[in-house]
Amino acid sequence: MPQNYKFCFGPWNISEGWDPYGPTTRPPQTFDWKLGELKKLGFDAMMFHDDDAVPDIDSKSESQIRKETRELKKKLDGEGIAAEMVAPRLWFSPNTIDGAYTSNNPKHRQYAIDRSLRTIDIAKILGTDLIVLWLAREGTYVRESKNPRRSVDLLVEAMDKMLAHDKRIRLAIEPKPNEPMDHAYVPTIGHALAIAQLTQDSKRVGALIESAHCILAGLDPSDEIAFAMSFDKLWSLHLNDQNGLKYDQDKPFGSTNLRSAFDQVRVMEQNKYGRNGEYVCFDVHPFRTTKPEHWLAHLDNSRRTFLKLVQKARTYNESKAKQMIAERNYQALDQYVIEHLLGK
Ligand code: XUL
Ligand code: MN
């Protein structure tokens, strides 16, 4: 049976156009509006940062956090929308300027762990066991400012505390090689899966792949997807696109490199991504130039492109391709892929 996919995005994917050189270009919208639009677009789930679920989380007590999370869960249930994952946002607070789990300040490391444990409590109430760790500030601007070996120990220690806090949760590390850091400690899927092995319960530590992050690491997203799936550790995907080695662009899926997008979808089809309930998430942003009336197009377009590429993967002539491979006629194979994508 061909795979049916379930789709997801986060409230931050309806962003307002801010960049380091200029202010927002679209007015902010409420969470309820975003949830309504997600539903109208026919998506199945929403992904959350801890403070997407409970705004201003640092100023709230544990009981207030639980209360607001229960209210959110009710709202999601009312709309028939699932929470895919919750991720601690460990890159905004004054306590995470020097990193979170790897900060040189022990009080700030404790803050990061406490906040991660609250994230787990939120996830539990929202009915998801998936915690995503984008290790945004775990790295350096100045190489000598931290001890890289000790940083690995600190990351493992933090993950062990999370795993012990709730025996059912799974941690999905979302690697990214740079931005905001010059160099991150966990830049690729290989690093994510390797560090998982150092934790107390490595079976519960896996990965989330974002296409743009692979490209920023100079790697091929489809190879990274296949690698993680070889370990049964690809628990979520952030599909998007990226034009070369620059800032993280989060462009619509397939908008820069359609062939690479096709390869990602093909590898997902070949390995049955989603068969254990994993979602296809689009971590895409509107262009800064996007008008409010076109605000959701990048999400809808990403899903349209994805579904069209699923059809391209399913109509790819495997026996013809196999014959070309047997003859080592990769020149013909290359052109076959191009013409298959171009269509009639
Ligand atoms: C950052 C990024 C994040 C994570 C969730 O580049 O992709 O939005 O996906 O924290
Ligand atoms: Mn992402």
mmCIF file of C-alpha atoms and ligand atoms in Angstrom:
data_model
loop_
_atom_site.group_PDB
_atom_site.id
_atom_site.type_symbol
_atom_site.label_atom_id
_atom_site.label_comp_id
_atom_site.label_asym_id
_atom_site.label_seq_id
_atom_site.Cartn_x
_atom_site.Cartn_y
_atom_site.Cartn_z
ATOM 1 C CA MET A 1 0.000 0.000 0.000
ATOM 2 C CA PRO A 2 1.433 3.410 -0.867
ATOM 3 C CA GLN A 3 2.132 5.634 2.071
ATOM 4 C CA ASN A 4 -0.312 8.379 3.044
ATOM 5 C CA TYR A 5 1.463 11.340 4.551
ATOM 6 C CA LYS A 6 0.445 13.528 7.495
ATOM 7 C CA PHE A 7 1.440 17.198 7.430
ATOM 8 C CA CYS A 8 2.449 19.707 10.011
ATOM 9 C CA PHE A 9 3.893 23.190 10.586
ATOM 10 C CA GLY A 10 4.602 25.471 13.526
ATOM 11 C CA PRO A 11 3.168 28.883 14.493
ATOM 12 C CA TRP A 12 6.585 30.414 13.694
ATOM 13 C CA ASN A 13 6.155 29.388 10.052
ATOM 14 C CA ILE A 14 3.611 32.181 9.661
ATOM 15 C CA SER A 15 6.281 34.757 10.394
ATOM 16 C CA GLU A 16 6.185 38.507 10.010
ATOM 17 C CA GLY A 17 9.150 39.248 7.771
ATOM 18 C CA TRP A 18 11.670 40.559 10.286
ATOM 19 C CA ASP A 19 15.330 40.219 9.306
ATOM 20 C CA PRO A 20 18.562 41.559 10.862
ATOM 21 C CA TYR A 21 18.390 44.572 8.505
ATOM 22 C CA GLY A 22 14.777 45.602 8.834
ATOM 23 C CA PRO A 23 11.577 45.348 10.810
ATOM 24 C CA THR A 24 8.532 43.175 10.199
ATOM 25 C CA THR A 25 6.595 43.578 6.958
ATOM 26 C CA ARG A 26 3.347 41.882 8.026
ATOM 27 C CA PRO A 27 1.205 42.444 11.115
ATOM 28 C CA PRO A 28 1.302 39.782 13.854
ATOM 29 C CA GLN A 29 -1.544 37.286 14.012
ATOM 30 C CA THR A 30 -2.934 35.501 17.041
ATOM 31 C CA PHE A 31 -2.294 31.865 17.777
ATOM 32 C CA ASP A 32 -5.996 31.117 17.288
ATOM 33 C CA TRP A 33 -5.901 32.626 13.803
ATOM 34 C CA LYS A 34 -2.865 30.496 12.916
ATOM 35 C CA LEU A 35 -4.530 27.357 14.217
ATOM 36 C CA GLY A 36 -7.671 28.141 12.195
ATOM 37 C CA GLU A 37 -5.590 28.660 9.030
ATOM 38 C CA LEU A 38 -3.672 25.406 9.615
ATOM 39 C CA LYS A 39 -6.989 23.614 9.830
ATOM 40 C CA LYS A 40 -8.345 25.343 6.694
ATOM 41 C CA LEU A 41 -5.224 24.325 4.758
ATOM 42 C CA GLY A 42 -5.976 20.726 5.739
ATOM 43 C CA PHE A 43 -2.829 20.111 7.781
ATOM 44 C CA ASP A 44 -2.966 17.443 10.509
ATOM 45 C CA ALA A 45 -0.743 18.698 13.306
ATOM 46 C CA MET A 46 1.082 21.660 14.759
ATOM 47 C CA MET A 47 4.598 21.683 16.162
ATOM 48 C CA PHE A 48 5.414 23.818 19.188
ATOM 49 C CA HIS A 49 8.212 25.508 21.025
ATOM 50 C CA ASP A 50 7.524 25.480 24.767
ATOM 51 C CA ASP A 51 6.694 29.196 24.625
ATOM 52 C CA ASP A 52 4.480 28.798 21.562
ATOM 53 C CA ALA A 53 2.391 26.578 23.850
ATOM 54 C CA VAL A 54 2.748 28.779 26.949
ATOM 55 C CA PRO A 55 3.770 32.339 26.004
ATOM 56 C CA ASP A 56 6.086 34.142 28.411
ATOM 57 C CA ILE A 57 6.856 30.795 30.038
ATOM 58 C CA ASP A 58 9.741 32.012 32.224
ATOM 59 C CA SER A 59 7.457 34.277 34.223
ATOM 60 C CA LYS A 60 4.928 31.531 35.009
ATOM 61 C CA SER A 61 4.631 28.989 37.818
ATOM 62 C CA GLU A 62 4.511 25.260 37.154
ATOM 63 C CA SER A 63 0.808 25.144 37.968
ATOM 64 C CA GLN A 64 0.093 28.069 35.639
ATOM 65 C CA ILE A 65 2.081 26.341 32.866
ATOM 66 C CA ARG A 66 0.070 23.148 33.349
ATOM 67 C CA LYS A 67 -3.212 25.047 33.388
ATOM 68 C CA GLU A 68 -2.452 26.928 30.158
ATOM 69 C CA THR A 69 -1.220 23.734 28.496
ATOM 70 C CA ARG A 70 -4.441 21.925 29.387
ATOM 71 C CA GLU A 71 -6.409 24.819 27.855
ATOM 72 C CA LEU A 72 -4.322 24.554 24.684
ATOM 73 C CA LYS A 73 -4.877 20.795 24.533
ATOM 74 C CA LYS A 74 -8.622 21.386 24.724
ATOM 75 C CA LYS A 75 -8.391 23.898 21.881
ATOM 76 C CA LEU A 76 -6.368 21.484 19.715
ATOM 77 C CA ASP A 77 -8.785 18.637 20.443
ATOM 78 C CA GLY A 78 -11.682 20.923 19.521
ATOM 79 C CA GLU A 79 -10.099 21.504 16.090
ATOM 80 C CA GLY A 80 -9.002 17.864 15.672
ATOM 81 C CA ILE A 81 -5.356 18.943 15.427
ATOM 82 C CA ALA A 82 -2.530 16.952 17.037
ATOM 83 C CA ALA A 83 0.604 18.377 18.663
ATOM 84 C CA GLU A 84 3.518 16.807 16.789
ATOM 85 C CA MET A 85 6.362 17.792 19.094
ATOM 86 C CA VAL A 86 7.487 20.340 21.669
ATOM 87 C CA ALA A 87 10.959 21.951 21.589
ATOM 88 C CA PRO A 88 12.514 24.010 24.391
ATOM 89 C CA ARG A 89 13.381 27.460 23.016
ATOM 90 C CA LEU A 90 16.828 27.777 24.532
ATOM 91 C CA TRP A 91 18.130 30.668 22.490
ATOM 92 C CA PHE A 92 16.117 33.769 23.489
ATOM 93 C CA SER A 93 16.646 34.118 27.219
ATOM 94 C CA PRO A 94 19.450 36.190 28.798
ATOM 95 C CA ASN A 95 20.328 32.875 30.493
ATOM 96 C CA THR A 96 21.294 31.248 27.190
ATOM 97 C CA ILE A 97 23.548 33.930 25.686
ATOM 98 C CA ASP A 98 26.599 31.695 26.196
ATOM 99 C CA GLY A 99 24.745 28.505 25.247
ATOM 100 C CA ALA A 100 22.229 26.456 27.212
ATOM 101 C CA TYR A 101 23.402 22.966 28.241
ATOM 102 C CA THR A 102 27.003 23.928 27.387
ATOM 103 C CA SER A 103 27.091 27.415 28.905
ATOM 104 C CA ASN A 104 30.173 28.163 30.977
ATOM 105 C CA ASN A 105 27.847 29.372 33.749
ATOM 106 C CA PRO A 106 26.492 26.492 35.916
ATOM 107 C CA LYS A 107 23.366 28.495 36.871
ATOM 108 C CA HIS A 108 22.549 28.992 33.211
ATOM 109 C CA ARG A 109 23.086 25.277 32.501
ATOM 110 C CA GLN A 110 20.621 24.514 35.271
ATOM 111 C CA TYR A 111 18.135 26.980 33.771
ATOM 112 C CA ALA A 112 18.373 25.112 30.458
ATOM 113 C CA ILE A 113 17.741 21.752 32.098
ATOM 114 C CA ASP A 114 14.837 23.046 34.198
ATOM 115 C CA ARG A 115 13.246 24.584 31.130
ATOM 116 C CA SER A 116 13.709 21.342 29.177
ATOM 117 C CA LEU A 117 11.977 19.375 31.936
ATOM 118 C CA ARG A 118 9.030 21.821 31.797
ATOM 119 C CA THR A 119 8.958 21.245 28.026
ATOM 120 C CA ILE A 120 8.589 17.518 28.684
ATOM 121 C CA ASP A 121 5.687 18.195 31.079
ATOM 122 C CA ILE A 122 4.018 20.316 28.371
ATOM 123 C CA ALA A 123 4.509 17.590 25.754
ATOM 124 C CA LYS A 124 2.937 15.023 28.040
ATOM 125 C CA ILE A 125 -0.206 17.154 28.484
ATOM 126 C CA LEU A 126 -0.352 17.855 24.739
ATOM 127 C CA GLY A 127 -0.243 14.112 24.058
ATOM 128 C CA THR A 128 3.087 13.838 22.259
ATOM 129 C CA ASP A 129 6.192 11.907 23.308
ATOM 130 C CA LEU A 130 8.476 13.781 20.900
ATOM 131 C CA ILE A 131 10.863 16.446 22.212
ATOM 132 C CA VAL A 132 12.922 18.224 19.566
ATOM 133 C CA LEU A 133 16.314 19.623 20.465
ATOM 134 C CA TRP A 134 17.628 22.204 18.062
ATOM 135 C CA LEU A 135 20.902 22.906 19.887
ATOM 136 C CA ALA A 136 20.951 26.502 18.695
ATOM 137 C CA ARG A 137 23.646 28.030 20.886
ATOM 138 C CA GLU A 138 25.577 24.856 21.739
ATOM 139 C CA GLY A 139 28.766 25.747 19.913
ATOM 140 C CA THR A 140 31.211 28.601 19.767
ATOM 141 C CA TYR A 141 31.998 31.944 18.196
ATOM 142 C CA VAL A 142 35.466 31.753 19.736
ATOM 143 C CA ARG A 143 36.852 28.232 19.596
ATOM 144 C CA GLU A 144 38.970 28.542 22.734
ATOM 145 C CA SER A 145 36.067 29.786 24.869
ATOM 146 C CA LYS A 146 34.808 26.250 25.539
ATOM 147 C CA ASN A 147 36.236 22.777 25.877
ATOM 148 C CA PRO A 148 34.663 20.684 23.096
ATOM 149 C CA ARG A 149 35.138 17.367 24.919
ATOM 150 C CA ARG A 150 33.473 18.776 28.039
ATOM 151 C CA SER A 151 30.653 20.175 25.908
ATOM 152 C CA VAL A 152 29.854 16.675 24.655
ATOM 153 C CA ASP A 153 29.750 15.459 28.278
ATOM 154 C CA LEU A 154 27.424 18.340 29.207
ATOM 155 C CA LEU A 155 25.083 17.618 26.294
ATOM 156 C CA VAL A 156 24.898 13.934 27.258
ATOM 157 C CA GLU A 157 24.315 14.842 30.917
ATOM 158 C CA ALA A 158 21.434 17.134 29.948
ATOM 159 C CA MET A 159 19.842 14.527 27.698
ATOM 160 C CA ASP A 160 20.163 11.890 30.437
ATOM 161 C CA LYS A 161 18.267 14.169 32.817
ATOM 162 C CA MET A 162 15.491 14.587 30.258
ATOM 163 C CA LEU A 163 15.307 10.849 29.576
ATOM 164 C CA ALA A 164 15.094 10.139 33.316
ATOM 165 C CA HIS A 165 12.390 12.773 33.872
ATOM 166 C CA ASP A 166 9.862 10.829 31.811
ATOM 167 C CA LYS A 167 10.535 7.282 30.650
ATOM 168 C CA ARG A 168 8.223 7.581 27.654
ATOM 169 C CA ILE A 169 9.603 10.602 25.876
ATOM 170 C CA ARG A 170 11.903 10.462 22.852
ATOM 171 C CA LEU A 171 14.480 13.125 22.034
ATOM 172 C CA ALA A 172 14.922 14.079 18.389
ATOM 173 C CA ILE A 173 18.086 16.107 17.831
ATOM 174 C CA GLU A 174 17.790 18.593 14.950
ATOM 175 C CA PRO A 175 21.363 19.182 13.815
ATOM 176 C CA LYS A 176 22.509 22.365 12.127
ATOM 177 C CA PRO A 177 26.151 23.220 11.443
ATOM 178 C CA ASN A 178 26.070 26.987 11.955
ATOM 179 C CA GLU A 179 23.821 30.015 12.443
ATOM 180 C CA PRO A 180 23.536 31.415 15.010
ATOM 181 C CA MET A 181 26.890 29.856 16.000
ATOM 182 C CA ASP A 182 30.065 29.931 13.939
ATOM 183 C CA HIS A 183 30.390 26.185 14.612
ATOM 184 C CA ALA A 184 27.845 23.946 16.348
ATOM 185 C CA TYR A 185 28.810 20.912 18.403
ATOM 186 C CA VAL A 186 26.200 18.690 16.716
ATOM 187 C CA PRO A 187 26.366 19.741 13.053
ATOM 188 C CA THR A 188 25.097 16.649 11.200
ATOM 189 C CA ILE A 189 22.915 13.560 11.536
ATOM 190 C CA GLY A 190 26.032 11.450 12.031
ATOM 191 C CA HIS A 191 26.947 13.532 15.067
ATOM 192 C CA ALA A 192 23.358 13.377 16.393
ATOM 193 C CA LEU A 193 23.193 9.592 16.158
ATOM 194 C CA ALA A 194 26.672 9.207 17.601
ATOM 195 C CA ILE A 195 25.936 11.362 20.644
ATOM 196 C CA ALA A 196 22.701 9.387 21.146
ATOM 197 C CA GLN A 197 24.866 6.317 21.785
ATOM 198 C CA LEU A 198 26.486 8.009 24.786
ATOM 199 C CA THR A 199 23.178 8.526 26.611
ATOM 200 C CA GLN A 200 21.631 6.221 29.212
ATOM 201 C CA ASP A 201 18.839 5.141 26.870
ATOM 202 C CA SER A 202 20.098 5.519 23.325
ATOM 203 C CA LYS A 203 16.970 3.918 21.841
ATOM 204 C CA ARG A 204 15.040 7.033 22.874
ATOM 205 C CA VAL A 205 17.425 9.499 21.247
ATOM 206 C CA GLY A 206 17.038 9.977 17.505
ATOM 207 C CA ALA A 207 16.942 12.726 14.942
ATOM 208 C CA LEU A 208 14.978 15.302 13.017
ATOM 209 C CA ILE A 209 16.377 16.278 9.637
ATOM 210 C CA GLU A 210 15.892 19.690 8.090
ATOM 211 C CA SER A 211 16.747 19.908 4.378
ATOM 212 C CA ALA A 212 18.316 23.394 4.672
ATOM 213 C CA HIS A 213 20.519 22.350 7.587
ATOM 214 C CA CYS A 214 21.963 19.443 5.549
ATOM 215 C CA ILE A 215 22.697 21.780 2.645
ATOM 216 C CA LEU A 216 24.386 24.243 5.029
ATOM 217 C CA ALA A 217 26.617 21.338 6.127
ATOM 218 C CA GLY A 218 27.495 20.692 2.469
ATOM 219 C CA LEU A 219 25.582 17.381 2.564
ATOM 220 C CA ASP A 220 22.826 15.869 0.479
ATOM 221 C CA PRO A 221 19.487 15.845 2.380
ATOM 222 C CA SER A 222 18.338 12.572 0.785
ATOM 223 C CA ASP A 223 21.514 10.781 1.902
ATOM 224 C CA GLU A 224 21.030 12.164 5.411
ATOM 225 C CA ILE A 225 17.401 10.952 5.427
ATOM 226 C CA ALA A 226 18.450 7.475 4.300
ATOM 227 C CA PHE A 227 21.243 7.385 6.881
ATOM 228 C CA ALA A 228 18.915 8.213 9.789
ATOM 229 C CA MET A 229 16.279 5.784 8.495
ATOM 230 C CA SER A 230 18.885 2.993 8.406
ATOM 231 C CA PHE A 231 18.943 3.326 12.198
ATOM 232 C CA ASP A 232 15.127 3.684 12.479
ATOM 233 C CA LYS A 233 15.864 7.053 13.996
ATOM 234 C CA LEU A 234 14.222 9.565 11.706
ATOM 235 C CA TRP A 235 11.365 10.712 13.895
ATOM 236 C CA SER A 236 10.512 13.975 12.159
ATOM 237 C CA LEU A 237 11.414 15.942 9.046
ATOM 238 C CA HIS A 238 11.575 19.661 8.327
ATOM 239 C CA LEU A 239 11.378 19.865 4.566
ATOM 240 C CA ASN A 240 12.364 23.184 2.999
ATOM 241 C CA ASP A 241 14.999 24.530 0.615
ATOM 242 C CA GLN A 242 18.195 26.515 0.695
ATOM 243 C CA ASN A 243 20.248 28.244 -1.998
ATOM 244 C CA GLY A 244 23.824 27.304 -1.148
ATOM 245 C CA LEU A 245 25.978 28.203 1.804
ATOM 246 C CA LYS A 246 24.521 31.333 3.340
ATOM 247 C CA TYR A 247 22.069 32.161 6.135
ATOM 248 C CA ASP A 248 19.321 29.606 6.847
ATOM 249 C CA GLN A 249 16.726 30.520 4.225
ATOM 250 C CA ASP A 250 13.819 28.151 4.980
ATOM 251 C CA LYS A 251 12.556 28.507 1.397
ATOM 252 C CA PRO A 252 9.506 26.598 0.146
ATOM 253 C CA PHE A 253 10.222 22.912 -0.412
ATOM 254 C CA GLY A 254 11.694 22.328 -3.875
ATOM 255 C CA SER A 255 11.915 26.012 -4.730
ATOM 256 C CA THR A 256 15.681 26.050 -5.264
ATOM 257 C CA ASN A 257 16.548 22.501 -6.244
ATOM 258 C CA LEU A 258 13.644 20.458 -7.511
ATOM 259 C CA ARG A 259 15.809 17.443 -8.229
ATOM 260 C CA SER A 260 17.136 17.363 -4.683
ATOM 261 C CA ALA A 261 13.537 17.656 -3.416
ATOM 262 C CA PHE A 262 12.591 14.717 -5.658
ATOM 263 C CA ASP A 263 15.496 12.681 -4.248
ATOM 264 C CA GLN A 264 14.312 13.430 -0.700
ATOM 265 C CA VAL A 265 10.767 12.328 -1.483
ATOM 266 C CA ARG A 266 12.006 9.221 -3.312
ATOM 267 C CA VAL A 267 14.120 8.147 -0.365
ATOM 268 C CA MET A 268 11.132 8.714 1.944
ATOM 269 C CA GLU A 269 8.970 6.548 -0.323
ATOM 270 C CA GLN A 270 11.604 3.822 -0.612
ATOM 271 C CA ASN A 271 12.015 3.633 3.155
ATOM 272 C CA LYS A 272 8.340 4.189 4.006
ATOM 273 C CA TYR A 273 8.790 7.357 6.023
ATOM 274 C CA GLY A 274 5.682 7.904 8.116
ATOM 275 C CA ARG A 275 4.831 4.268 8.678
ATOM 276 C CA ASN A 276 5.210 4.710 12.444
ATOM 277 C CA GLY A 277 3.107 7.880 12.474
ATOM 278 C CA GLU A 278 5.917 10.358 11.706
ATOM 279 C CA TYR A 279 4.798 13.667 10.208
ATOM 280 C CA VAL A 280 6.072 15.625 7.227
ATOM 281 C CA CYS A 281 6.671 19.137 8.577
ATOM 282 C CA PHE A 282 7.486 22.177 6.499
ATOM 283 C CA ASP A 283 9.862 24.505 8.333
ATOM 284 C CA VAL A 284 9.403 27.218 5.721
ATOM 285 C CA HIS A 285 8.975 30.988 5.995
ATOM 286 C CA PRO A 286 7.226 33.492 3.726
ATOM 287 C CA PHE A 287 9.614 35.720 1.793
ATOM 288 C CA ARG A 288 10.009 39.149 3.390
ATOM 289 C CA THR A 289 8.222 40.599 0.344
ATOM 290 C CA THR A 290 5.113 38.439 0.869
ATOM 291 C CA LYS A 291 1.915 40.444 1.361
ATOM 292 C CA PRO A 292 -0.404 39.460 4.215
ATOM 293 C CA GLU A 293 -3.025 38.232 1.729
ATOM 294 C CA HIS A 294 -0.509 35.683 0.365
ATOM 295 C CA TRP A 295 0.657 34.757 3.814
ATOM 296 C CA LEU A 296 0.043 31.015 3.710
ATOM 297 C CA ALA A 297 1.153 30.289 0.153
ATOM 298 C CA HIS A 298 4.612 29.011 1.140
ATOM 299 C CA LEU A 299 2.997 26.278 3.276
ATOM 300 C CA ASP A 300 0.381 25.258 0.751
ATOM 301 C CA ASN A 301 2.942 25.400 -2.072
ATOM 302 C CA SER A 302 5.418 23.234 -0.165
ATOM 303 C CA ARG A 303 2.781 20.586 0.366
ATOM 304 C CA ARG A 304 1.620 20.792 -3.299
ATOM 305 C CA THR A 305 5.209 20.356 -4.502
ATOM 306 C CA PHE A 306 5.709 17.484 -2.069
ATOM 307 C CA LEU A 307 2.590 15.661 -3.276
ATOM 308 C CA LYS A 308 3.511 16.191 -6.932
ATOM 309 C CA LEU A 309 6.951 14.764 -6.212
ATOM 310 C CA VAL A 310 5.348 11.758 -4.504
ATOM 311 C CA GLN A 311 3.607 11.090 -7.844
ATOM 312 C CA LYS A 312 6.941 11.551 -9.648
ATOM 313 C CA ALA A 313 8.556 9.036 -7.281
ATOM 314 C CA ARG A 314 5.705 6.577 -7.818
ATOM 315 C CA THR A 315 5.811 6.868 -11.609
ATOM 316 C CA TYR A 316 9.598 6.700 -11.844
ATOM 317 C CA ASN A 317 10.387 3.787 -14.128
ATOM 318 C CA GLU A 318 12.436 1.626 -11.781
ATOM 319 C CA SER A 319 13.086 -1.169 -14.308
ATOM 320 C CA LYS A 320 14.276 1.281 -16.948
ATOM 321 C CA ALA A 321 16.545 2.919 -14.354
ATOM 322 C CA LYS A 322 17.797 -0.493 -13.224
ATOM 323 C CA GLN A 323 18.745 -1.382 -16.783
ATOM 324 C CA MET A 324 20.706 1.869 -17.167
ATOM 325 C CA ILE A 325 22.476 1.195 -13.881
ATOM 326 C CA ALA A 326 23.332 -2.372 -14.981
ATOM 327 C CA GLU A 327 24.858 -0.933 -18.159
ATOM 328 C CA ARG A 328 26.666 1.739 -16.123
ATOM 329 C CA ASN A 329 24.979 4.246 -18.398
ATOM 330 C CA TYR A 330 24.650 6.952 -15.769
ATOM 331 C CA GLN A 331 24.626 9.565 -18.520
ATOM 332 C CA ALA A 332 21.276 8.154 -19.681
ATOM 333 C CA LEU A 333 20.072 7.803 -16.090
ATOM 334 C CA ASP A 334 20.866 11.457 -15.410
ATOM 335 C CA GLN A 335 18.840 12.543 -18.449
ATOM 336 C CA TYR A 336 16.000 10.149 -17.593
ATOM 337 C CA VAL A 337 15.617 11.816 -14.171
ATOM 338 C CA ILE A 338 15.606 15.274 -15.770
ATOM 339 C CA GLU A 339 13.023 14.339 -18.407
ATOM 340 C CA HIS A 340 10.877 12.508 -15.847
ATOM 341 C CA LEU A 341 10.810 15.660 -13.714
ATOM 342 C CA LEU A 342 10.122 17.913 -16.711
ATOM 343 C CA GLY A 343 7.166 15.764 -17.756
ATOM 344 C CA LYS A 344 5.634 15.631 -21.232
HETATM 345 C C1 XUL B 1 16.058 26.623 13.281
HETATM 346 C C2 XUL B 1 14.996 25.647 13.210
HETATM 347 C C3 XUL B 1 14.040 25.637 14.334
HETATM 348 C C4 XUL B 1 13.702 24.265 14.795
HETATM 349 C C5 XUL B 1 12.781 24.165 15.963
HETATM 350 O O1 XUL B 1 16.882 26.685 12.181
HETATM 351 O O2 XUL B 1 14.886 24.936 12.243
HETATM 352 O O3 XUL B 1 12.888 26.319 13.947
HETATM 353 O O4 XUL B 1 13.099 23.548 13.764
HETATM 354 O O5 XUL B 1 13.311 24.718 17.103
HETATM 355 MN MN MN B 2 13.690 23.199 11.690
#
